[in-house]
Short mmCIF file of C-alpha atoms in Angstrom, two decimals:
data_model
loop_
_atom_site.label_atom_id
_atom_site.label_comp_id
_atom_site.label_asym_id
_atom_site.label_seq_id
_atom_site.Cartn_x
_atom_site.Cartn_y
_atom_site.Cartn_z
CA UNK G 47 52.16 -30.68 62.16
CA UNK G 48 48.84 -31.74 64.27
CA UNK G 49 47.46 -28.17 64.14
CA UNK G 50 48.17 -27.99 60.36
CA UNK G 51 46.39 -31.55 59.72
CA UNK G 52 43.72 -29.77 61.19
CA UNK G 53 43.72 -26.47 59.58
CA UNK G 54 43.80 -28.60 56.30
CA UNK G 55 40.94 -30.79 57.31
CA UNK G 56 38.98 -28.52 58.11
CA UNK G 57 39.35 -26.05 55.53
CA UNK G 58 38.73 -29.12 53.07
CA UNK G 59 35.78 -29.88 55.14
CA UNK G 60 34.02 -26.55 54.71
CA UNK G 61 34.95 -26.18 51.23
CA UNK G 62 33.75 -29.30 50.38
CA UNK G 63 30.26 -28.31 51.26
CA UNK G 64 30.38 -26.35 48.10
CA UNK G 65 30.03 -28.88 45.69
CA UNK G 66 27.97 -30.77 48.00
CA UNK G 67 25.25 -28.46 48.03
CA UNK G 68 25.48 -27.45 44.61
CA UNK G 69 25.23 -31.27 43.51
CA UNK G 70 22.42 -31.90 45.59
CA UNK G 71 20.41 -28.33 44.38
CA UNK G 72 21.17 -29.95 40.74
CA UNK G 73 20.44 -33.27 41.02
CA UNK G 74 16.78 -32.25 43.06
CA UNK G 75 15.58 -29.53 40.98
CA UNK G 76 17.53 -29.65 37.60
CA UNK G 77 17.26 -26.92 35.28
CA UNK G 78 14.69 -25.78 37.59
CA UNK G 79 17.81 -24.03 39.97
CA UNK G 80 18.66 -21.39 37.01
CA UNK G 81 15.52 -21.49 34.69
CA UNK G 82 11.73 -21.55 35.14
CA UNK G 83 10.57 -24.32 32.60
CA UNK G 84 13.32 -26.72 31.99
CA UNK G 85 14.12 -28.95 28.85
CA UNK G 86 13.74 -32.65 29.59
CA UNK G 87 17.17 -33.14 27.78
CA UNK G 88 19.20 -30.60 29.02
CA UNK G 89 17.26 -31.53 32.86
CA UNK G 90 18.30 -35.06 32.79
CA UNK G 91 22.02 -33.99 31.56
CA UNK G 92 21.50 -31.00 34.74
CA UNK G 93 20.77 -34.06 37.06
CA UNK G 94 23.52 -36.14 36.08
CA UNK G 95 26.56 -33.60 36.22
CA UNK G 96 25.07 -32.39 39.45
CA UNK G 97 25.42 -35.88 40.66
CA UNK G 98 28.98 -35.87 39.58
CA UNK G 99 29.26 -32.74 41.43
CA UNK G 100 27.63 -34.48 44.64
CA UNK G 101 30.54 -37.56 44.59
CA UNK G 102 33.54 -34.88 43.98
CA UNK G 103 32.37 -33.07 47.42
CA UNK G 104 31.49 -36.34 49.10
CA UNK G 105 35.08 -37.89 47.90
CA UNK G 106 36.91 -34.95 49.11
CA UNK G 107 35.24 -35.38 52.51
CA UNK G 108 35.97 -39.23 52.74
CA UNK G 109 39.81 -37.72 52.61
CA UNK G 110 39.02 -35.53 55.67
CA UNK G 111 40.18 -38.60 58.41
CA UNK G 112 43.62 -39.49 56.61
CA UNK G 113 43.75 -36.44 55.01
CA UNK G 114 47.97 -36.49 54.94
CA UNK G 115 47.57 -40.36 52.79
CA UNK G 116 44.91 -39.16 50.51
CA UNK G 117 47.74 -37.60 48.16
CA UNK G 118 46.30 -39.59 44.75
CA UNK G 119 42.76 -39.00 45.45
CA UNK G 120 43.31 -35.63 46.73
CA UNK G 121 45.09 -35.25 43.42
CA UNK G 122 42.73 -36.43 41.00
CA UNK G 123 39.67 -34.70 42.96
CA UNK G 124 41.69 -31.76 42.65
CA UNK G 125 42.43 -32.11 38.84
CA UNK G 126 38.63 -32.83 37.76
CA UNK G 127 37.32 -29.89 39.65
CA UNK G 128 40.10 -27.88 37.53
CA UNK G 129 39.00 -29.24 34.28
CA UNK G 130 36.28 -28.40 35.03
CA UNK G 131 36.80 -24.68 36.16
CA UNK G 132 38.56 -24.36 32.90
CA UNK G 133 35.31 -25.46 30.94
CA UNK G 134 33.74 -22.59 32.91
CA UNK G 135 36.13 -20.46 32.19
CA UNK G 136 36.01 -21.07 28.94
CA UNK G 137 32.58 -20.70 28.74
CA UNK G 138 32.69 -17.08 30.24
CA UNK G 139 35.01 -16.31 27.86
CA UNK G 140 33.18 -16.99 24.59
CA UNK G 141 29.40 -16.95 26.24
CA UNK G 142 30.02 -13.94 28.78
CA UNK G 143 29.25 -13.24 32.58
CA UNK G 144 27.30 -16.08 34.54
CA UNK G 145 25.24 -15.48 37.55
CA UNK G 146 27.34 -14.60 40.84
CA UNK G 147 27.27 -18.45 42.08
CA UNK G 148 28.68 -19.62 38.97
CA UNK G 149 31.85 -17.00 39.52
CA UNK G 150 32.26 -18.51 43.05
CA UNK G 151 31.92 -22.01 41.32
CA UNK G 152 34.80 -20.35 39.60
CA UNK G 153 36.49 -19.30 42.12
CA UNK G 154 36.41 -22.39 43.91
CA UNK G 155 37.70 -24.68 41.15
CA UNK G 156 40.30 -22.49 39.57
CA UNK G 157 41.77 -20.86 43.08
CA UNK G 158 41.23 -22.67 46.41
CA UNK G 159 40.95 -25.79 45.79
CA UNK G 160 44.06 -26.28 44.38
CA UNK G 161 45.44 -23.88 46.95
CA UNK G 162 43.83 -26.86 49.34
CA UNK G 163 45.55 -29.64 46.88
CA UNK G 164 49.28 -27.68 47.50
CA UNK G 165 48.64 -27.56 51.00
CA UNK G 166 47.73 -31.26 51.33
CA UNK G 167 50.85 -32.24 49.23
CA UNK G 168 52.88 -29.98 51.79
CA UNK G 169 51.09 -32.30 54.59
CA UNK G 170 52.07 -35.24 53.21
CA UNK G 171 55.67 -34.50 52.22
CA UNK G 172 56.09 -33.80 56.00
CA UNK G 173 54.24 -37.28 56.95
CA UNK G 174 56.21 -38.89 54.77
CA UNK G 175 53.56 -39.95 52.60
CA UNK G 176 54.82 -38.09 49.59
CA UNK G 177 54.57 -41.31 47.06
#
């Protein structure tokens, strides 16, 4: 179980870096990251999901140390970042293809991470820490 507690940590590390660096490329240059002269409006709303986008990646990495009792916050994490692939999803669906990081965005919130949230519910089950 030790080497898979670290497998899963540090596969959660790493792919927590995604939405780190995304949230901080948001929140620092807005609309700026996919458009040349941003909206004030749609910059400040830019800035603010990217924040949210900055506290998901930083949450999931707070779960690193414990990772096998992080089961509820692993959890939620896990379901926002789905909602929100779905939204994307949606939106490629009705407004057509994004830009190539947006489809790993995709990627990322609709496949492995909760490929990472099965795996960490696997963990816990064996630690016992499956309430």
């Amino acid at each position: 179980m030790f080497n898979e507690k670290k497998c899963l940590q540090s596969a959660v590390a790493v792919a927590s870096f995604v939405p780190i660096i995304a949230g901080l490329s948001g929140v620092l240059q807005g609309t700026g990251m996919v458009e040349f002269a941003p909206d004030v409006s749609l910059n400040s709303h830019v800035k603010y999901l990217s924040g949210l986008l900055l506290a998901i990646g930083l949450a999931f990495l707070y779960c690193i140390p414990s990772i096998e009792t992080k089961k509820s916050l692993f959890s939620a994490l896990t379901f926002i970042v789905v909602i929100g692939g779905l939204a994307r999803l949606l939106a490629y669906i009705t407004d057509g293809s994004p830009e190539t990081p947006m489809l790993f965005g995709l990627c990322m919130e609709l496949c492995v991470t909760p490929i990472l949230c099965f795996w960490q519910w696997s963990l816990a089950c064996k630690y016992g820490m499956d309430r």
